[in-house]
Coordinates of C-alpha atoms in Angstrom, one line a residue:
M1168 CA -35.3 3.4 32.1
G1169 CA -33.4 5.8 29.9
N1170 CA -30.3 3.8 30.5
L1171 CA -30.7 1.3 27.7
T1172 CA -30.2 3.9 25.0
K1173 CA -26.9 5.0 26.3
K1174 CA -24.9 1.9 25.4
A1175 CA -23.2 1.6 22.1
I1176 CA -21.0 -0.8 20.1
L1177 CA -18.3 0.8 18.0
V1178 CA -17.3 -1.6 15.2
V1179 CA -13.8 -0.7 14.1
S1180 CA -12.4 -1.9 10.7
F1181 CA -9.3 -1.1 8.7
G1182 CA -11.6 0.0 5.9
T1183 CA -11.8 -0.4 2.1
S1184 CA -12.3 1.8 -0.8
H1185 CA -14.1 -1.0 -2.7
E1186 CA -17.8 -0.6 -2.2
D1187 CA -18.7 -4.0 -3.6
T1188 CA -16.6 -5.9 -1.0
R1189 CA -17.5 -3.4 1.8
K1190 CA -21.2 -4.2 1.4
V1191 CA -20.8 -7.9 1.9
T1192 CA -18.0 -7.7 4.6
I1193 CA -17.8 -4.6 6.8
D1194 CA -21.5 -3.7 6.4
A1195 CA -22.6 -7.3 6.9
I1196 CA -20.5 -7.6 10.1
E1197 CA -22.1 -4.4 11.5
E1198 CA -25.6 -5.6 10.6
T1199 CA -25.0 -9.0 12.2
I1200 CA -23.7 -7.4 15.4
G1201 CA -26.7 -4.9 15.4
A1202 CA -29.2 -7.8 15.0
A1203 CA -27.6 -9.7 17.8
F1204 CA -27.6 -6.7 20.2
P1205 CA -30.7 -4.6 19.3
Q1206 CA -30.6 -2.6 22.5
Y1207 CA -27.2 -1.1 21.5
R1208 CA -26.6 1.6 19.1
I1209 CA -24.0 0.6 16.4
Y1210 CA -21.3 3.0 15.3
R1211 CA -18.6 2.7 12.7
A1212 CA -14.9 3.8 12.7
W1213 CA -12.1 2.9 10.3
T1214 CA -8.4 2.9 11.1
S1215 CA -7.0 3.7 7.6
K1216 CA -6.7 7.4 7.3
M1217 CA -5.7 7.0 3.6
I1218 CA -8.9 5.1 2.8
I1219 CA -11.0 7.6 4.8
A1220 CA -9.4 10.5 2.8
K1221 CA -9.9 8.7 -0.5
L1222 CA -13.6 8.0 0.1
K1223 CA -14.2 11.6 1.2
K1224 CA -12.5 13.0 -1.9
R1225 CA -13.9 10.4 -4.4
D1226 CA -17.4 9.8 -3.1
G1227 CA -18.0 12.6 -0.6
I1228 CA -18.5 9.8 2.0
I1229 CA -17.5 10.7 5.5
I1230 CA -16.2 7.9 7.7
H1231 CA -15.1 8.5 11.3
T1232 CA -11.7 7.7 12.7
V1233 CA -11.8 6.0 16.2
K1234 CA -11.4 9.4 17.9
E1235 CA -14.1 11.1 15.8
A1236 CA -16.5 8.2 16.5
M1237 CA -15.8 8.6 20.3
E1238 CA -16.6 12.3 20.0
Q1239 CA -19.8 11.6 18.1
M1240 CA -20.9 9.1 20.8
L1241 CA -20.2 11.7 23.5
L1242 CA -22.4 14.2 21.6
D1243 CA -25.1 11.5 21.4
G1244 CA -25.1 11.0 25.1
I1245 CA -23.6 7.5 25.0
T1246 CA -22.2 6.5 28.4
D1247 CA -20.9 2.9 27.9
V1248 CA -18.9 1.7 24.9
I1249 CA -18.0 -1.7 23.6
V1250 CA -15.3 -1.4 20.9
Q1251 CA -15.3 -4.4 18.6
P1252 CA -12.6 -4.6 16.0
T1253 CA -12.9 -6.6 12.8
H1254 CA -9.1 -6.8 12.6
V1255 CA -7.8 -10.3 12.0
I1256 CA -5.0 -10.1 14.6
N1257 CA -3.9 -8.2 17.6
G1258 CA -1.4 -6.2 15.5
I1259 CA -0.4 -2.5 15.0
E1260 CA -3.8 -1.3 13.9
N1261 CA -5.4 -2.9 16.9
D1262 CA -2.9 -1.4 19.4
Q1263 CA -3.4 2.1 17.9
M1264 CA -7.2 1.7 18.0
K1265 CA -7.0 0.8 21.7
A1266 CA -4.8 3.8 22.4
D1267 CA -7.2 6.2 20.5
A1268 CA -10.3 4.9 22.3
L1269 CA -8.6 4.9 25.7
S1270 CA -7.7 8.6 25.3
F1271 CA -11.4 9.1 26.1
R1272 CA -11.4 6.9 29.2
D1273 CA -12.3 9.7 31.6
R1274 CA -15.3 10.8 29.5
F1275 CA -17.3 7.6 29.4
S1276 CA -18.5 5.4 32.3
S1277 CA -16.9 2.4 30.6
I1278 CA -15.0 1.5 27.5
V1279 CA -14.3 -2.2 27.0
F1280 CA -12.8 -4.0 24.0
G1281 CA -13.8 -7.2 22.2
N1282 CA -11.0 -9.3 20.8
P1283 CA -9.9 -9.3 17.1
L1284 CA -10.8 -12.4 15.1
L1285 CA -7.8 -14.5 16.0
T1286 CA -7.1 -14.1 19.7
T1287 CA -7.6 -17.4 21.5
E1288 CA -7.0 -21.1 20.6
E1289 CA -10.8 -21.4 20.4
D1290 CA -10.9 -18.6 17.8
N1291 CA -8.2 -20.3 15.7
Q1292 CA -10.1 -23.5 15.8
A1293 CA -13.4 -21.8 14.9
V1294 CA -11.8 -19.9 12.0
V1295 CA -10.2 -23.2 10.6
Q1296 CA -13.7 -24.7 10.7
A1297 CA -15.3 -21.7 9.0
V1298 CA -12.7 -21.7 6.2
A1299 CA -12.8 -25.4 5.7
G1300 CA -16.6 -25.4 5.7
E1301 CA -16.7 -22.6 3.1
F1302 CA -14.5 -24.7 0.8
Q1303 CA -15.8 -28.2 1.7
D1304 CA -16.7 -29.0 -1.9
M1305 CA -13.0 -28.9 -2.9
D1306 CA -11.6 -32.3 -3.8
Q1307 CA -8.5 -33.6 -2.1
E1308 CA -6.3 -33.0 -5.2
T1309 CA -7.0 -29.3 -5.1
A1310 CA -5.1 -27.0 -2.6
L1311 CA -6.5 -23.9 -1.1
V1312 CA -3.9 -21.2 -0.7
L1313 CA -5.0 -18.3 1.6
M1314 CA -3.3 -14.9 1.5
G1315 CA -3.1 -13.2 4.8
H1316 CA -1.8 -9.6 5.2
G1317 CA 1.2 -10.1 7.5
T1318 CA 2.8 -7.6 9.8
E1319 CA 6.1 -6.7 11.4
H1320 CA 4.3 -7.0 14.7
Y1321 CA 5.1 -10.0 16.9
A1322 CA 1.4 -11.1 16.5
N1323 CA 2.3 -12.2 13.0
S1324 CA 3.2 -15.6 14.4
V1325 CA -0.5 -16.4 14.5
Y1326 CA -0.4 -17.0 10.7
A1327 CA 2.2 -19.8 10.9
A1328 CA 0.4 -21.3 13.9
L1329 CA -2.9 -21.3 11.9
D1330 CA -1.3 -22.8 8.8
Y1331 CA -0.1 -25.6 11.1
R1332 CA -3.5 -25.9 12.7
F1333 CA -5.2 -26.5 9.3
K1334 CA -3.0 -29.5 8.8
D1335 CA -3.4 -30.6 12.4
M1336 CA -7.2 -30.6 12.1
G1337 CA -7.1 -32.8 9.0
H1338 CA -7.0 -30.2 6.2
K1339 CA -3.7 -31.1 4.6
N1340 CA -4.6 -29.2 1.4
I1341 CA -5.1 -25.8 3.0
F1342 CA -2.1 -23.4 3.1
L1343 CA -1.9 -20.0 4.7
G1344 CA 0.7 -17.4 3.8
T1345 CA 1.1 -13.6 4.0
V1346 CA 1.8 -10.8 1.6
E1347 CA 4.1 -8.8 3.9
A1348 CA 5.7 -11.3 6.3
Y1349 CA 6.2 -15.0 7.1
P1350 CA 5.1 -17.4 5.8
A1351 CA 5.7 -15.8 2.4
L1352 CA 4.7 -17.2 -0.9
D1353 CA 8.0 -19.0 -1.3
S1354 CA 7.4 -21.1 1.8
L1355 CA 3.9 -21.9 0.5
L1356 CA 5.3 -22.9 -2.9
R1357 CA 7.6 -25.4 -1.3
A1358 CA 4.8 -26.8 0.9
A1359 CA 2.3 -26.9 -2.0
D1360 CA 5.0 -28.6 -4.2
S1361 CA 5.4 -31.4 -1.8
F1362 CA 1.6 -31.8 -1.7
Q1363 CA 1.5 -31.8 -5.5
P1364 CA -2.0 -30.5 -6.1
K1365 CA -3.6 -30.7 -9.5
K1366 CA -5.3 -27.3 -9.0
I1367 CA -5.0 -24.4 -6.7
V1368 CA -7.8 -22.2 -5.3
L1369 CA -6.5 -18.8 -4.2
A1370 CA -8.5 -16.8 -1.7
P1371 CA -7.8 -13.8 0.6
F1372 CA -7.4 -14.4 4.4
M1373 CA -8.5 -10.8 5.1
I1374 CA -11.8 -9.4 6.2
V1375 CA -12.4 -7.6 2.9
A1376 CA -11.4 -8.6 -0.6
G1377 CA -10.0 -5.1 -1.4
D1378 CA -6.7 -3.8 -2.9
H1379 CA -4.5 -6.7 -1.7
A1380 CA -7.0 -9.3 -3.0
Q1381 CA -7.4 -7.5 -6.3
N1382 CA -3.8 -6.7 -6.9
D1383 CA -1.3 -8.9 -4.9
L1384 CA -3.5 -11.9 -5.1
A1385 CA -5.2 -11.9 -8.5
G1386 CA -3.6 -8.9 -10.3
A1387 CA -2.0 -8.7 -13.7
D1388 CA 1.4 -8.1 -12.3
P1389 CA 3.8 -11.0 -12.9
D1390 CA 4.5 -11.0 -9.1
S1391 CA 0.9 -11.5 -8.1
W1392 CA 0.3 -14.8 -6.3
M1393 CA -2.0 -16.0 -9.1
N1394 CA 0.7 -15.4 -11.8
R1395 CA 3.5 -16.8 -9.7
L1396 CA 1.5 -20.0 -9.0
S1397 CA 0.4 -20.2 -12.7
S1398 CA 4.1 -19.8 -13.8
E1399 CA 4.9 -22.9 -11.6
G1400 CA 2.5 -24.8 -13.8
Y1401 CA -0.5 -24.9 -11.5
E1402 CA -4.1 -24.3 -12.7
V1403 CA -5.2 -21.4 -10.4
T1404 CA -8.7 -20.2 -9.6
P1405 CA -9.0 -17.0 -7.6
V1406 CA -12.0 -16.6 -5.2
L1407 CA -12.2 -13.0 -4.2
K1408 CA -14.3 -13.5 -1.1
G1409 CA -13.3 -11.7 2.2
L1410 CA -13.6 -13.4 5.5
G1411 CA -16.3 -11.0 6.5
E1412 CA -18.6 -12.8 3.9
Y1413 CA -18.4 -16.0 5.9
P1414 CA -21.4 -16.3 8.3
Q1415 CA -19.3 -18.3 10.8
V1416 CA -16.7 -15.6 10.9
R1417 CA -19.3 -12.9 11.6
Q1418 CA -20.6 -15.2 14.4
I1419 CA -17.2 -15.3 16.0
L1420 CA -17.1 -11.5 16.1
V1421 CA -20.6 -11.5 17.7
E1422 CA -19.3 -13.9 20.4
H1423 CA -16.4 -11.6 21.0
V1424 CA -18.8 -8.7 21.6
Q1425 CA -20.7 -10.9 24.0
Q1426 CA -17.5 -11.9 25.8
A1427 CA -16.6 -8.2 26.2
M1428 CA -20.1 -7.5 27.7
N1429 CA -19.8 -10.4 30.1
A1430 CA -16.4 -9.2 31.2
S1431 CA -17.6 -5.7 31.8
I1432 CA -20.5 -6.7 34.1

């Protein structure tokens, strides 16, 4: 009988120092997963050591790294762990998170991993629908420009694939680029230019609307996406809403937990 209490879901996020976006993204994802699997204990870990250090110093808030969370679960008598990342892609953060968790492989009965948000073709399709649904009131003369993070990791190719998939699924006015890799804003400007939108809505394609959204996307710097698009003559409206705020995106992560459970049986 006592077995039920020994299972846990560790929800792993990059993290954010912005409390307002954290509440409606990371917290909301954890609550949605907890509600879907009430027989599991929910734990949190973040992968950004910089953000963890900042929160500790600034707010006195202690957030576990993956390794610290694994230690805590051992102390709490957890035997079986499902690790569910809120990462968008299978990139560097996700690889490191797996390595950290698997260093505890011998101390738990089982450790299984749920997939990041964009892993399968079904995920890509579901995310396109979630985003298009969120902005369905946009008229056809307005373009939605989404800012992804981007990475040097080969998983970065998912961004260009998803940009193509938006068009392929009939959303010719949705463009996805990245801050740190390809497709960069220059590519998007060329694509948007050929579309010739009257207005542009700019939104983060990241789980939280944190530093990147507030600085690179909508910041005062002349190089921010908002200012660069404005200087091209577009009327730009930023929408600082992280993907974690979209109910359909949270649902995809719940399904990834379920898939991990099914795989571990």
